[in-house]
Amino acid sequence: DKDREEKMRTARKRMVQEIEVDVMETSRYIGRGQLSAEVMRVMEEVPRHEFVPSYEQGAAYLNRPLPIGYGQTISQPYIVALMTDLLAVSKEGKILEVGAGSGYQAAVLSRLVNEVHSIEIIPELAKECRERLARLGYANVTIHQGDGYYGLQSEAPFDAIVVTAAATSIPPPLVQQLKPGGRLVIPVGTPFAVQHLMLVEKNEQGEIAMRQVLPVQFVPLTGKRE
Ligand code: SAM
């Protein structure tokens, strides 16, 4: 009802303010004190409470990861905002996500670009996520079930790729499926230990540059190659 929506909106505003504080506090890593206004506007719009289990709805606007079943999580809002910002997407973009989970990150991206593809390895999560996004009207997102290590050759190349589970090294197929000028954002490191959020850029000549952005903690990327 209306009352509840208003409550959620207020909570979402508070969440956005907490993201702003986190960004300030980690500005030495990010290299600036704020994220793009466009990304912050979308964070204020997308109803995160629709992406968490009903028993977690009261916690939906806390700035932290939450369990979504199957041993998986919906990422911390600050990390979602940061990763989205690092992708530096433009409206005409076509994006690939590896690790659809709840579909929240895909929903955020879908408000910034034309087309989003997201791969989820756990069949039940892929199905739930697909149904959720359809119900909420995110028509420009396609959920694929499979091992995202290999990317999505049938839809490649992509303007940007985001991986939301930690890999032990950067999967070559993902770098290969980036357009010239494209960006890949991926946590890399030891499972359940130190990981670094990496920004990989492919220039117009196809050369690769990489930088470590921030220490992070993600659930591991699973599948054959990991
Ligand atoms: N982006 C998600 C969201 O907004 O809710 C959060 C994702 S959760 C931190 C990581 C997800 O990656 C899990 O749902 C997990 O099942 C999935 N995953 C792990 N390994 C994968 C792989 N090889 N291919 C595709 N998905 C994978």
mmCIF file of C-alpha atoms and ligand atoms in Angstrom, residues 51 68 70 72-75 80 97-106 118-122 125 144 146-149 164-165 218-224 226, ligand 1:
data_model
loop_
_atom_site.group_PDB
_atom_site.id
_atom_site.type_symbol
_atom_site.label_atom_id
_atom_site.label_comp_id
_atom_site.label_asym_id
_atom_site.label_seq_id
_atom_site.Cartn_x
_atom_site.Cartn_y
_atom_site.Cartn_z
ATOM 1 C CA PHE A 51 14.924 -8.419 -4.301
ATOM 2 C CA ILE A 68 19.128 -14.813 -0.641
ATOM 3 C CA TYR A 70 21.399 -21.339 -1.693
ATOM 4 C CA GLN A 72 24.347 -16.792 -1.839
ATOM 5 C CA THR A 73 23.921 -13.098 -1.104
ATOM 6 C CA ILE A 74 22.621 -9.862 -2.550
ATOM 7 C CA SER A 75 25.674 -7.568 -2.525
ATOM 8 C CA VAL A 80 26.645 -2.300 -6.216
ATOM 9 C CA GLU A 97 26.730 -9.571 -15.631
ATOM 10 C CA VAL A 98 28.101 -12.845 -14.246
ATOM 11 C CA GLY A 99 26.264 -13.841 -11.049
ATOM 12 C CA ALA A 100 22.659 -12.644 -11.353
ATOM 13 C CA GLY A 101 21.731 -13.752 -7.814
ATOM 14 C CA SER A 102 18.623 -11.787 -6.842
ATOM 15 C CA GLY A 103 18.702 -9.662 -10.005
ATOM 16 C CA TYR A 104 19.244 -6.416 -8.076
ATOM 17 C CA GLN A 105 22.516 -5.420 -9.770
ATOM 18 C CA ALA A 106 20.990 -6.273 -13.161
ATOM 19 C CA SER A 118 23.035 -11.751 -16.742
ATOM 20 C CA ILE A 119 24.211 -15.321 -16.149
ATOM 21 C CA GLU A 120 23.420 -17.316 -13.007
ATOM 22 C CA ILE A 121 24.839 -20.778 -12.339
ATOM 23 C CA ILE A 122 22.257 -21.943 -9.757
ATOM 24 C CA LEU A 125 18.119 -18.616 -8.470
ATOM 25 C CA HIS A 144 20.699 -16.929 -18.702
ATOM 26 C CA GLY A 146 24.918 -21.375 -16.933
ATOM 27 C CA ASP A 147 28.572 -20.984 -16.030
ATOM 28 C CA GLY A 148 29.518 -17.352 -16.535
ATOM 29 C CA TYR A 149 33.242 -18.126 -16.584
ATOM 30 C CA THR A 164 29.650 -10.325 -8.812
ATOM 31 C CA ALA A 165 31.457 -13.398 -7.447
ATOM 32 C CA PHE A 218 32.591 -11.750 -2.292
ATOM 33 C CA VAL A 219 31.203 -15.281 -2.414
ATOM 34 C CA PRO A 220 33.345 -17.412 -4.736
ATOM 35 C CA LEU A 221 32.805 -17.879 -8.439
ATOM 36 C CA THR A 222 31.973 -21.568 -8.849
ATOM 37 C CA GLY A 223 31.834 -23.760 -11.932
ATOM 38 C CA LYS A 224 34.196 -25.995 -13.849
ATOM 39 C CA GLU A 226 37.293 -22.464 -10.556
HETATM 40 N N1 SAM B 1 24.538 -9.612 -8.402
HETATM 41 C C1 SAM B 1 23.745 -10.314 -7.427
HETATM 42 C C2 SAM B 1 22.607 -9.503 -6.908
HETATM 43 O O1 SAM B 1 22.493 -8.324 -7.254
HETATM 44 O O2 SAM B 1 21.806 -10.068 -6.154
HETATM 45 C C3 SAM B 1 24.563 -10.813 -6.260
HETATM 46 C C4 SAM B 1 25.305 -12.005 -6.644
HETATM 47 S S1 SAM B 1 25.993 -13.079 -5.420
HETATM 48 C C5 SAM B 1 27.124 -12.068 -4.540
HETATM 49 C C6 SAM B 1 26.990 -14.050 -6.551
HETATM 50 C C7 SAM B 1 26.191 -14.913 -7.504
HETATM 51 O O3 SAM B 1 27.082 -15.481 -8.458
HETATM 52 C C8 SAM B 1 25.495 -16.065 -6.827
HETATM 53 O O4 SAM B 1 24.126 -16.031 -7.111
HETATM 54 C C9 SAM B 1 26.169 -17.298 -7.439
HETATM 55 O O5 SAM B 1 25.312 -18.409 -7.572
HETATM 56 C C10 SAM B 1 26.621 -16.761 -8.780
HETATM 57 N N2 SAM B 1 27.721 -17.502 -9.426
HETATM 58 C C11 SAM B 1 28.803 -18.067 -8.845
HETATM 59 N N3 SAM B 1 29.596 -18.640 -9.765
HETATM 60 C C12 SAM B 1 29.014 -18.417 -10.971
HETATM 61 C C13 SAM B 1 29.352 -18.767 -12.318
HETATM 62 N N4 SAM B 1 30.448 -19.459 -12.612
HETATM 63 N N5 SAM B 1 28.516 -18.373 -13.304
HETATM 64 C C14 SAM B 1 27.374 -17.675 -13.030
HETATM 65 N N6 SAM B 1 27.006 -17.326 -11.786
HETATM 66 C C15 SAM B 1 27.807 -17.686 -10.766
#
